[in-house]
CSV table of C-alpha atoms and ligand atoms in Angstrom, one decimal:
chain,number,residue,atom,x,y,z
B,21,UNK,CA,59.6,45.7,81.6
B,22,UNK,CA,59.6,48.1,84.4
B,23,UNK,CA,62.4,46.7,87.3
B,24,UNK,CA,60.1,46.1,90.5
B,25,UNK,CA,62.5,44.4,92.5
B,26,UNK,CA,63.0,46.1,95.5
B,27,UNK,CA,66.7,45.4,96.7
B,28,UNK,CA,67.1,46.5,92.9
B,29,UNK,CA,65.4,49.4,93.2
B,30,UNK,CA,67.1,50.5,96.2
B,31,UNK,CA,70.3,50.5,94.8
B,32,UNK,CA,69.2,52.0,91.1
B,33,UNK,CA,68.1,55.0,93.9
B,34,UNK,CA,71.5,55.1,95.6
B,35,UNK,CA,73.5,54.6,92.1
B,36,UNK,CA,71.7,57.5,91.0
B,37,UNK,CA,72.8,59.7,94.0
B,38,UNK,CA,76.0,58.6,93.9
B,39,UNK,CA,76.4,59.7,90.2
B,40,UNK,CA,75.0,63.1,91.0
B,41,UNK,CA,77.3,63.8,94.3
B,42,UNK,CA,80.5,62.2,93.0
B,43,UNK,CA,80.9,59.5,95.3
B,44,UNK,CA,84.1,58.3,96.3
B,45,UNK,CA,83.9,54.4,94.7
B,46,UNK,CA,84.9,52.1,97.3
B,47,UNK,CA,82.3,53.8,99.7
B,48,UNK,CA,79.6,53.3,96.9
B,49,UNK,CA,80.2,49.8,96.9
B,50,UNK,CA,80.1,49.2,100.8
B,51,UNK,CA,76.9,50.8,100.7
B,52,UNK,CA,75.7,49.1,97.6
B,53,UNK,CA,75.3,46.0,100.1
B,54,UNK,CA,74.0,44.8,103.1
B,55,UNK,CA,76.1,45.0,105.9
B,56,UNK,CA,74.8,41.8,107.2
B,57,UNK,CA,72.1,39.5,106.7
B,58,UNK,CA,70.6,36.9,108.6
B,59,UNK,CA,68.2,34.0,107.9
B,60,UNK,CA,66.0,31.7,110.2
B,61,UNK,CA,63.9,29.0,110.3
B,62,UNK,CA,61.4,29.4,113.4
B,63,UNK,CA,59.3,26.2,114.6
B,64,UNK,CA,56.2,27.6,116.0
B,65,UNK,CA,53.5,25.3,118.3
B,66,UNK,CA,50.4,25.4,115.9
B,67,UNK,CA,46.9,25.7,118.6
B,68,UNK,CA,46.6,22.5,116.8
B,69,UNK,CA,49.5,20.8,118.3
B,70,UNK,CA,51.2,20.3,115.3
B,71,UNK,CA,55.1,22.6,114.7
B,72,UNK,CA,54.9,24.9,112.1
B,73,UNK,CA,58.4,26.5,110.7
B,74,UNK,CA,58.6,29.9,109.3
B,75,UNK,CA,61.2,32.0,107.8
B,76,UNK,CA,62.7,35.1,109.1
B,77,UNK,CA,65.3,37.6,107.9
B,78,UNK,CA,67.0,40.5,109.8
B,79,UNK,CA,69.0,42.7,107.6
B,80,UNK,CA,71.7,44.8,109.3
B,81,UNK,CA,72.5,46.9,106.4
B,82,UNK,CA,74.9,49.5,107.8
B,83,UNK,CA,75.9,50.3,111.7
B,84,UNK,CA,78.6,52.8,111.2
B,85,UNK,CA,76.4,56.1,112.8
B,86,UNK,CA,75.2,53.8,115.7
B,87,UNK,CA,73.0,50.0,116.0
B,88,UNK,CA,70.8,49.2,113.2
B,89,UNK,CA,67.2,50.6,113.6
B,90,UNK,CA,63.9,49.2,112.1
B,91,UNK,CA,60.9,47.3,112.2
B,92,UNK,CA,59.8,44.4,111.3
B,93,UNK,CA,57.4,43.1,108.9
B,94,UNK,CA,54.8,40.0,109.0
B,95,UNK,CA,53.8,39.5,105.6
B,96,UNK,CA,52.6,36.5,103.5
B,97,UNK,CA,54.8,37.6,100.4
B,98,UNK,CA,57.8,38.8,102.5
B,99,UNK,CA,61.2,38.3,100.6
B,100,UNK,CA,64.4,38.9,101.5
B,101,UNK,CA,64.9,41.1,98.5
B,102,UNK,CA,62.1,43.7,100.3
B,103,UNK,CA,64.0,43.4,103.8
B,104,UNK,CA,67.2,44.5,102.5
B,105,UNK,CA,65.9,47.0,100.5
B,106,UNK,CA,63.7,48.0,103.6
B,107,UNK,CA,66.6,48.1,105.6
B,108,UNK,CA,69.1,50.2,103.1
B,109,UNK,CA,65.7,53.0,103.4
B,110,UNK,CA,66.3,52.9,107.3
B,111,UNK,CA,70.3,54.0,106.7
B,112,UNK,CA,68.9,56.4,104.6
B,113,UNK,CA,66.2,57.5,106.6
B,114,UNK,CA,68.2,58.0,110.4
B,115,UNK,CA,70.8,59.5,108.5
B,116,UNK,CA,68.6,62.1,106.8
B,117,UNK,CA,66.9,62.6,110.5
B,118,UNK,CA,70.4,63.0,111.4
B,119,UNK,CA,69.6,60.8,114.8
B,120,UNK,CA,72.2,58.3,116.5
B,121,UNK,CA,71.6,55.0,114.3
B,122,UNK,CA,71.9,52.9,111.8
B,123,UNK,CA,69.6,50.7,109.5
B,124,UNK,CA,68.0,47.3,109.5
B,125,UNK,CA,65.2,45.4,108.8
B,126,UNK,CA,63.3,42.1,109.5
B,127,UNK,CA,60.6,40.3,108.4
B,128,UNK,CA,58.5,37.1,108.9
B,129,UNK,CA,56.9,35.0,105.7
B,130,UNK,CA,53.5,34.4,107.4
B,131,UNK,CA,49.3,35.2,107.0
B,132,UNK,CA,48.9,37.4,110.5
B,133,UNK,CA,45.4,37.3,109.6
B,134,UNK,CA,45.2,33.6,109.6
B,135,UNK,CA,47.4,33.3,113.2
B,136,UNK,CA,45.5,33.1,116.3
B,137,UNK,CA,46.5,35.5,119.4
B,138,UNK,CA,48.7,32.7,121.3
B,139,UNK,CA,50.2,31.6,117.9
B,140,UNK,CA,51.2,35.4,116.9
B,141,UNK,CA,52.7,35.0,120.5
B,142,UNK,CA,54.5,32.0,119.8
B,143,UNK,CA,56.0,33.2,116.7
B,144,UNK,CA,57.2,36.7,117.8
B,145,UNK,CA,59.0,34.8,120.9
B,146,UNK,CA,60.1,32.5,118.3
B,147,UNK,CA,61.7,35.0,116.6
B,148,UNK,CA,63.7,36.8,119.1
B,149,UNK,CA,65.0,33.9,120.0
B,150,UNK,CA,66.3,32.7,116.9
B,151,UNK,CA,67.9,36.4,116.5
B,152,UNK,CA,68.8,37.3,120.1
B,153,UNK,CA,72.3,36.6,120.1
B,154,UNK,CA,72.1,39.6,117.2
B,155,UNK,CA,70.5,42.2,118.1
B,156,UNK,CA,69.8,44.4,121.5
B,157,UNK,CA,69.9,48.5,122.6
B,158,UNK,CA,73.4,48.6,121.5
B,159,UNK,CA,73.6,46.7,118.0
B,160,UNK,CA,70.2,46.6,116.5
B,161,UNK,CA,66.8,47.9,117.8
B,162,UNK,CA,63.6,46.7,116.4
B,163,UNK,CA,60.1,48.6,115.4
B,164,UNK,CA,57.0,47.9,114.7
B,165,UNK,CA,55.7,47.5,111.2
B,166,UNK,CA,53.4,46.5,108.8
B,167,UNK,CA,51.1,44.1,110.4
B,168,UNK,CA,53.1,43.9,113.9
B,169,UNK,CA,51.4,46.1,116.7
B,170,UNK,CA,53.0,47.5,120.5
B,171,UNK,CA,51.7,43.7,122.0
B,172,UNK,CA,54.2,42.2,119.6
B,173,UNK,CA,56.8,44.8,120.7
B,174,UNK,CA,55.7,43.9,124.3
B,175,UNK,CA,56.5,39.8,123.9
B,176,UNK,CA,59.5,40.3,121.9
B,177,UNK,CA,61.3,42.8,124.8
B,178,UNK,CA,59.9,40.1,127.4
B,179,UNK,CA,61.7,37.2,125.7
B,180,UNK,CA,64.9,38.8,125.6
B,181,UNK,CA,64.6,39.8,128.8
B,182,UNK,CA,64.0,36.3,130.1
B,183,UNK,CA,67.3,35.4,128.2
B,184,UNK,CA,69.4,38.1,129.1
B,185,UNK,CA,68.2,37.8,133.0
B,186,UNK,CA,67.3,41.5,133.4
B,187,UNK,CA,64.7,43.9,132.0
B,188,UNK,CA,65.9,45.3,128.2
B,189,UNK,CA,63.1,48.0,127.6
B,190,UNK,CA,65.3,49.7,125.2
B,191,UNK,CA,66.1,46.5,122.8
B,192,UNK,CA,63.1,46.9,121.0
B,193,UNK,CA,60.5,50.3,119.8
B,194,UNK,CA,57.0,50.7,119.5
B,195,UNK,CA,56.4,49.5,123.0
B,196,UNK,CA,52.7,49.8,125.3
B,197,UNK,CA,53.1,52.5,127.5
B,198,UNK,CA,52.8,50.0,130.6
B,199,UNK,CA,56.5,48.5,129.4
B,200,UNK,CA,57.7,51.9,129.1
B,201,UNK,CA,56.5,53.0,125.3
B,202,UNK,CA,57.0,56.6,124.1
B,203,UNK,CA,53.7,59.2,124.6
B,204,UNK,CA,53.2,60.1,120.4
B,205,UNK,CA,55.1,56.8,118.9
B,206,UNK,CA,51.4,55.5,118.0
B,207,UNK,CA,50.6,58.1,115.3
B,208,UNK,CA,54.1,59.3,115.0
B,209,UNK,CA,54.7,58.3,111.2
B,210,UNK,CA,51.5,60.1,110.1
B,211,UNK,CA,52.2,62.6,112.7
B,212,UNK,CA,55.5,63.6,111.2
B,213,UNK,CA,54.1,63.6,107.5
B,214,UNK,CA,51.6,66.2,108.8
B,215,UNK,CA,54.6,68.5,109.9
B,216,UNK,CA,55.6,67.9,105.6
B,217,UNK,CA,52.7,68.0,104.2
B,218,UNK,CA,52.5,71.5,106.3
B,219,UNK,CA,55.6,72.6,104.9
B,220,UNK,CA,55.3,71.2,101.4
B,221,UNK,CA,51.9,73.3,101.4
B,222,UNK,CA,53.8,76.5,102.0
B,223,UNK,CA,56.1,75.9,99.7
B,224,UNK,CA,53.2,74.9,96.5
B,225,UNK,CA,51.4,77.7,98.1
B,226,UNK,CA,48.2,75.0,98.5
B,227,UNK,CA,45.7,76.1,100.8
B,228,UNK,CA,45.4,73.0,103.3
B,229,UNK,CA,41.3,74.0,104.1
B,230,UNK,CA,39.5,72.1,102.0
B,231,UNK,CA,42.0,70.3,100.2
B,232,UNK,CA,41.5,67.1,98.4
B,233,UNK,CA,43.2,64.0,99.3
B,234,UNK,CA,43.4,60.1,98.7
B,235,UNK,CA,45.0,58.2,100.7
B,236,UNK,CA,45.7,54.4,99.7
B,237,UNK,CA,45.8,52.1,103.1
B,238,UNK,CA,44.3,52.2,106.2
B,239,UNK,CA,46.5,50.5,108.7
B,240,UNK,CA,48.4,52.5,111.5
B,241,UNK,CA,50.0,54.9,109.1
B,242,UNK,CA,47.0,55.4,106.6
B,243,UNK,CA,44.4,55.9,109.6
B,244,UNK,CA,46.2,58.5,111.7
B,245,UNK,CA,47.4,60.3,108.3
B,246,UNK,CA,43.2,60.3,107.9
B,247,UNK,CA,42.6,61.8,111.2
B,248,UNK,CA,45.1,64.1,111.1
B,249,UNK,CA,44.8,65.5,107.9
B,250,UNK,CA,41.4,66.1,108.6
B,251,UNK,CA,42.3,68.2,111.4
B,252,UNK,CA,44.7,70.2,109.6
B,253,UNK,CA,41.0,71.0,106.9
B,254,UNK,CA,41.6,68.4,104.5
B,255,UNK,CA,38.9,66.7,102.9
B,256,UNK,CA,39.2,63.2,102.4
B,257,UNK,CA,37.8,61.8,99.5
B,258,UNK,CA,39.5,58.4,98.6
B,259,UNK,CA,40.6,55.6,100.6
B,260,UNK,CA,41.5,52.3,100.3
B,261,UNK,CA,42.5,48.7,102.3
B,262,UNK,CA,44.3,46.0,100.7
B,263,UNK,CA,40.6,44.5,99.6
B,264,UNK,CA,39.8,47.8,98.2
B,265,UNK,CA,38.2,51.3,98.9
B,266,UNK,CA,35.5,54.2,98.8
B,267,UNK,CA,35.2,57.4,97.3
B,268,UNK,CA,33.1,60.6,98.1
B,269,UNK,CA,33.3,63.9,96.5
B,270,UNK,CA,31.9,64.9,100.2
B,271,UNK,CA,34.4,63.9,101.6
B,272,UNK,CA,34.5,60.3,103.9
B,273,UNK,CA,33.8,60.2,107.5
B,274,UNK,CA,36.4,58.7,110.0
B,275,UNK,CA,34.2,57.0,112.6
B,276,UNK,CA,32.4,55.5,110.2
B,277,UNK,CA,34.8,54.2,108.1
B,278,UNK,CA,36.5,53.1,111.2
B,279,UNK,CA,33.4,51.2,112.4
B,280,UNK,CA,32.8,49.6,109.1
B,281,UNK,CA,36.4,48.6,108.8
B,282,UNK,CA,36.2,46.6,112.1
B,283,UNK,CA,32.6,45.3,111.4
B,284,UNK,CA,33.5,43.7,107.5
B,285,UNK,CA,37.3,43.7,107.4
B,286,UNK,CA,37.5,46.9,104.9
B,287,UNK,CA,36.9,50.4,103.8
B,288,UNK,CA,35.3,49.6,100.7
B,289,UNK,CA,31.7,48.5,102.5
B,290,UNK,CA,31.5,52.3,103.4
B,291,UNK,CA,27.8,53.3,102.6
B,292,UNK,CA,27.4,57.0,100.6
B,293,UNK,CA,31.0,56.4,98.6
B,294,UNK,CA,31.4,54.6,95.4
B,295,UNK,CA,33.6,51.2,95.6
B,296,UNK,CA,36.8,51.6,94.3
B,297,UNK,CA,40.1,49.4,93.3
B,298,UNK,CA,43.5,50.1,95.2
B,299,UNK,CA,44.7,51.4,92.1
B,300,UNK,CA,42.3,52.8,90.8
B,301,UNK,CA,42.3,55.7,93.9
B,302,UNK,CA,45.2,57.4,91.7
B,303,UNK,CA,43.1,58.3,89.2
B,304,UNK,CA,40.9,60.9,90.8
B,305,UNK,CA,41.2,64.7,90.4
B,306,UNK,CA,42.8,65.4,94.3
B,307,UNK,CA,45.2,67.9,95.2
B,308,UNK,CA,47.0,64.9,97.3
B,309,UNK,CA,47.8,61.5,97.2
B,310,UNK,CA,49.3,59.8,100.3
B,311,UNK,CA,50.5,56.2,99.6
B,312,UNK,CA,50.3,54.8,102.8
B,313,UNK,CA,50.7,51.0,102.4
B,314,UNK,CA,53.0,48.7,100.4
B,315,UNK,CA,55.9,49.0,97.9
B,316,UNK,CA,55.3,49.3,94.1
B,317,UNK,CA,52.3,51.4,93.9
B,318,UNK,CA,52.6,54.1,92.0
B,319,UNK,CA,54.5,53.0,88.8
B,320,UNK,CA,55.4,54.0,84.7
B,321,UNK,CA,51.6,52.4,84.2
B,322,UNK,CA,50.1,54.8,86.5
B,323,UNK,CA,52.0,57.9,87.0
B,324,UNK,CA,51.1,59.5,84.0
B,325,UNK,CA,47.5,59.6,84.9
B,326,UNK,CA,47.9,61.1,88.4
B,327,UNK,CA,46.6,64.1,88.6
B,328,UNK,CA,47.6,65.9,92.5
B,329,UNK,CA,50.1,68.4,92.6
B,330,UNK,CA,51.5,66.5,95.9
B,331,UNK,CA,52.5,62.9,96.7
B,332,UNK,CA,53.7,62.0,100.0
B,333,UNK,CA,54.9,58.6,100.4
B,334,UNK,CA,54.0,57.6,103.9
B,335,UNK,CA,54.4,53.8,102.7
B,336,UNK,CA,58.2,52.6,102.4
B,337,UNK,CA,58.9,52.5,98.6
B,338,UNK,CA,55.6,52.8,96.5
B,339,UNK,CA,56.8,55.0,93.6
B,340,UNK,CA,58.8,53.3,90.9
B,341,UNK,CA,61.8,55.1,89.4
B,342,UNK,CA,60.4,54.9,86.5
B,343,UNK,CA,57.3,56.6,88.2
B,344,UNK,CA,59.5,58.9,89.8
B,345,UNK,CA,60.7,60.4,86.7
B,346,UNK,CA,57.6,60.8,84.9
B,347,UNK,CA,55.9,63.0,88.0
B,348,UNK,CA,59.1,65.1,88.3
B,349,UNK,CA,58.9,66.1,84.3
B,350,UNK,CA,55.5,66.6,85.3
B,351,UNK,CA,56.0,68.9,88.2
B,352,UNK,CA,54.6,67.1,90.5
B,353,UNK,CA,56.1,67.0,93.8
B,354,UNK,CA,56.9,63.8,94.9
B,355,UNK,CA,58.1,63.6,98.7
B,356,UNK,CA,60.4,60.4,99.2
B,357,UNK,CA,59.3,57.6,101.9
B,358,UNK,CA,62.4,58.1,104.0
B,359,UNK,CA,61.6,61.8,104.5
B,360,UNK,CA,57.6,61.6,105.2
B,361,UNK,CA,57.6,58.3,107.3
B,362,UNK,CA,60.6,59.4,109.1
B,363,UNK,CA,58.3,60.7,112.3
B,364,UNK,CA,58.0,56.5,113.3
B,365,UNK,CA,61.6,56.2,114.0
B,366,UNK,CA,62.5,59.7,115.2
B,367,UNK,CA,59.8,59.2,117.9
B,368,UNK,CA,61.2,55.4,118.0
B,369,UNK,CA,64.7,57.3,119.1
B,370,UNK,CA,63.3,59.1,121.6
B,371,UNK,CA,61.4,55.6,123.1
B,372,UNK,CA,65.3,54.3,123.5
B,373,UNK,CA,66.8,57.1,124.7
B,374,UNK,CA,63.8,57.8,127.2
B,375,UNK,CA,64.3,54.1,128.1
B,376,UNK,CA,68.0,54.4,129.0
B,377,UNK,CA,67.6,57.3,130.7
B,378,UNK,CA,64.8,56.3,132.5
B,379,UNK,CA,63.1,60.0,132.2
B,380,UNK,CA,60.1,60.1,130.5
B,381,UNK,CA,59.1,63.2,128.3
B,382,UNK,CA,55.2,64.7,127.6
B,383,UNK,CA,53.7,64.1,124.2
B,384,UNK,CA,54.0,67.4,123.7
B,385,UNK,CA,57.4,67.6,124.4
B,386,UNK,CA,57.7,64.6,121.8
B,387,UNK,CA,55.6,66.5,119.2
B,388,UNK,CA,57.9,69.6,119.4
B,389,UNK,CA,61.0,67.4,119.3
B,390,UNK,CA,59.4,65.9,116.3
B,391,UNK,CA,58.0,68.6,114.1
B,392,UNK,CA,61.9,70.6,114.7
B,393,UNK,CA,63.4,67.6,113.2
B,394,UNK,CA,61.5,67.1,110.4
B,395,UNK,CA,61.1,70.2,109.4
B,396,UNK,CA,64.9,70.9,109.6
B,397,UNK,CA,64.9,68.0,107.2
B,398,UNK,CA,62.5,69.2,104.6
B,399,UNK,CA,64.2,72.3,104.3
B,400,UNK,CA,67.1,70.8,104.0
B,401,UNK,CA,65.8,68.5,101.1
B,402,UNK,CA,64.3,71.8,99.6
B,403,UNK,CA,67.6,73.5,99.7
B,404,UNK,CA,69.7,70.8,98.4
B,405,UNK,CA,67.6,70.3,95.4
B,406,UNK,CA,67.8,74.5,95.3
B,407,UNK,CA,71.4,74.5,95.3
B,408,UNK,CA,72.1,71.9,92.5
B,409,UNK,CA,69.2,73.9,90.4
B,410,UNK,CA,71.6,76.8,90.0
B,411,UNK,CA,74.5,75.2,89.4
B,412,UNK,CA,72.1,73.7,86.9
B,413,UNK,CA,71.4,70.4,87.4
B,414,UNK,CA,67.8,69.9,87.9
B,415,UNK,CA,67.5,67.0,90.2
B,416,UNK,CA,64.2,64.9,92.2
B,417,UNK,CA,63.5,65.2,95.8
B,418,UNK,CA,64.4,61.8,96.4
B,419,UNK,CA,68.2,62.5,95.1
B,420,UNK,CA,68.6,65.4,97.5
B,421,UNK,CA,67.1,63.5,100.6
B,422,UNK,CA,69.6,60.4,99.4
B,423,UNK,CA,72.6,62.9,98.8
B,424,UNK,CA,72.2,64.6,102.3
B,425,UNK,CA,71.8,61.0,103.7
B,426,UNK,CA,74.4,59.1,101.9
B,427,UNK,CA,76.9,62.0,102.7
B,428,UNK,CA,76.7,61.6,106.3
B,429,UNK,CA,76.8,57.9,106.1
B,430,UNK,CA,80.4,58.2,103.9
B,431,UNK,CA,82.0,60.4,106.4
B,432,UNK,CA,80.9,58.4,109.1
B,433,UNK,CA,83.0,55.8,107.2
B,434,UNK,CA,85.7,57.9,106.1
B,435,UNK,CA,86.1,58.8,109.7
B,436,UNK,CA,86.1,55.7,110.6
B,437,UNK,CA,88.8,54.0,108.4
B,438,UNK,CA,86.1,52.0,106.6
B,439,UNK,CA,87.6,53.7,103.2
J,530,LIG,N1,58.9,50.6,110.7
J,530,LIG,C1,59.0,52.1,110.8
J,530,LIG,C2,59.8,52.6,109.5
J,530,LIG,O1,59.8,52.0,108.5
J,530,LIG,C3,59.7,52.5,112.1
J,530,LIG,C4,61.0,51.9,112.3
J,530,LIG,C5,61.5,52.2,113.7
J,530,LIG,O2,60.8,52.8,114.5
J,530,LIG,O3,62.6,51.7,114.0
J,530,LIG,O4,60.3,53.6,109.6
């Protein structure tokens, strides 16, 4: 059976890397674990009257490049397993970004769909309180992420404000821009997958006009990737929600879908596609596949049949190893999560240090900033896995990104007496 644990995962990635770049042993371990974890019970007034408790996790997995950085997640099957394997991506992916910070993660086991607006309130204060005494601008900054929006970043910064007795814009990312958000941070993971799937295009020599693509979610990440690929000449062809999708050889319109998505609660009511499974978007003959929503999608049952020449993971961990292996032998390039979703908490960095400068920048002074970073760090993935080619050790773009990032992270630690 295929391992799809992903704590387990995360560290069969890092093991591999650490294999590959030689490691120093004691460092392999620190980083093998969390740094810290923490676990809360949070009693929430129900509209009915009656307290509900929830659990909540924040994973401080490692601080030594600056405070933990990360969002947090409201799911019904959140597990700590996923937080801390969430939250060793994040060291992974600031380090790669090469930007001032750490990585961490929370999460809340809860239905957002079935929480009312005052409830989703309740909770999110809830659970800054419960964690305030742990995290803040200078020890670990939280983000939006899957199904917690700017509002939710909004009542978390108030309630640690109340407690600390003074306005903390900076504790928290992913902010409205009335409490001092960042112009671009609302489509800035899709918008920094763009500036890859750019670059990965010059480098397959794919011609971007026209271009098929299939993208499986259409939450913030999966919708703006739609827009903007569109503007860039793709055609989209495939999407999906977590109830299911549509296809179109004609490619799928955006306002509609949109429409029908808030009308019905999903994609897959589109009129003029054909209905399709979440899975089942994989199989179709597209140039690109963009994973944009949970963990474990593309696996050893599935990657065999995949048929683009690109996948970019926009979603945080939804190829398998397993999965990973069988599209490298097949030359297909697979761009890791913590290098294409990187954009969210680059322009998440420049929200904090905006905030404590109190000098706010254009959005196209944020775009720039963006697209120079992570385009310095595809090439740099590209050259890595160049360089270990001729010393003749063929390699995935996942072990270069991880080598680049898991270097920085050891000297850090070296540098710091940590080892
Ligand atoms: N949740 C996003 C991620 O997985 C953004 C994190 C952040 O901005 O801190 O990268």
């Amino acid at each position: 059976m295929e391992e799809l644990d992903p704590f387990k995962i995360a560290q069969t990635q890092l093991d591999e890397a650490a294999e590959i770049m030689h490691l120093d042993e004691t460092a392999h371990a620190i980083l093998r674990e969390p740094m810290r974890t923490i676990i809360v019970n949070i009693p929430v007034k129900m509209d009915n009257g009656k307290v509900k408790t929830f659990a909540g996790f924040r994973v401080q997995y490692n601080d030594v490049r600056g405070p933990c950085k990360g969002g947090i997640r409201f799911h019904p099957q959140e597990s700590l397993s996923t937080v801390k394997a969430l939250a060793a991506w994040m060291t992974w992916k600031t380090s790669l970004a090469n930007i001032p910070f750490g990585g961490g993660k929370g999460g809340v086991i809860c239905d957002p769909k079935s929480l009312s607006e005052s409830e989703t309130e309740r909770l999110s204060r809830g659970y800054v309180r419960a964690l305030a005494k742990f995290i803040g601008p200078d020890t670990d900054v939280p983000a939006p992420d899957v199904y917690t929006t700017p509002q939710i970043m909004a009542w978390m910064m108030d309630e640690y404000s109340k407690l600390a007795g003074h306005n903390e814009f900076s504790m928290i990312t992913g902010k409205p821009m009335e409490v001092w958000g960042s112009e671009g941070r609302f489509n800035s993971t899709a918008m920094g997958a763009m500036y890859v799937l750019r670059e990965a295009a010059k480098k397959l020599k794919l011609q971007l006009k026209g271009a098929k693509v299939a993208i499986q979610g259409f939450g913030n990440a999966g919708s703006f990737a739609f827009e903007l690929a569109s503007q860039l000449g793709c055609k989209i062809v495939a999407i999906t929600d977590s109830l299911g999708g549509t296809y179109s050889d004609n490619g799928l319109d955006y306002k509609t879908l949109a429409e029908v998505k808030e009308k019905t609660g999903s994609v897959q009511n589109y009129e003029g596609g054909t209905k399709i499974t979440n899975k089942g978007l994989f199989d179709y003959d597209v140039d690109v596949i963009i994973p944009a929503a949970i963990e474990n999608q593309i696996t050893k049952e599935n990657a065999n049949k995949i048929k683009a020449k690109l996948v970019l993971e926009l979603a945080n961990g939804p190829v398998t190893p397993e999965a990973d292996k069988i599209l490298f032998e097949r030359g297909i390039l697979d761009l890791p999560d913590f290098l294409v979703n990187s954009g969210g908490v680059i322009v998440s960095y420049f929200e904090w240090a905006q905030n404590i400068e109190q000098y706010y920048w254009t959005s196209e002074e944020v775009y720039a900033r963006l697209d120079k970073i992570v385009t310095n760090s595809f090439n740099s993935v590209m050259s890595v896995q160049d360089s270990y080619k001729t010393k003749g050790t063929k390699i995935t773009p996942r072990d270069a990104a991880y080598i680049i990032a898991v270097d920085r992270v050891a000297k850090a630690m070296k540098a710091r007496g940590w080892y």
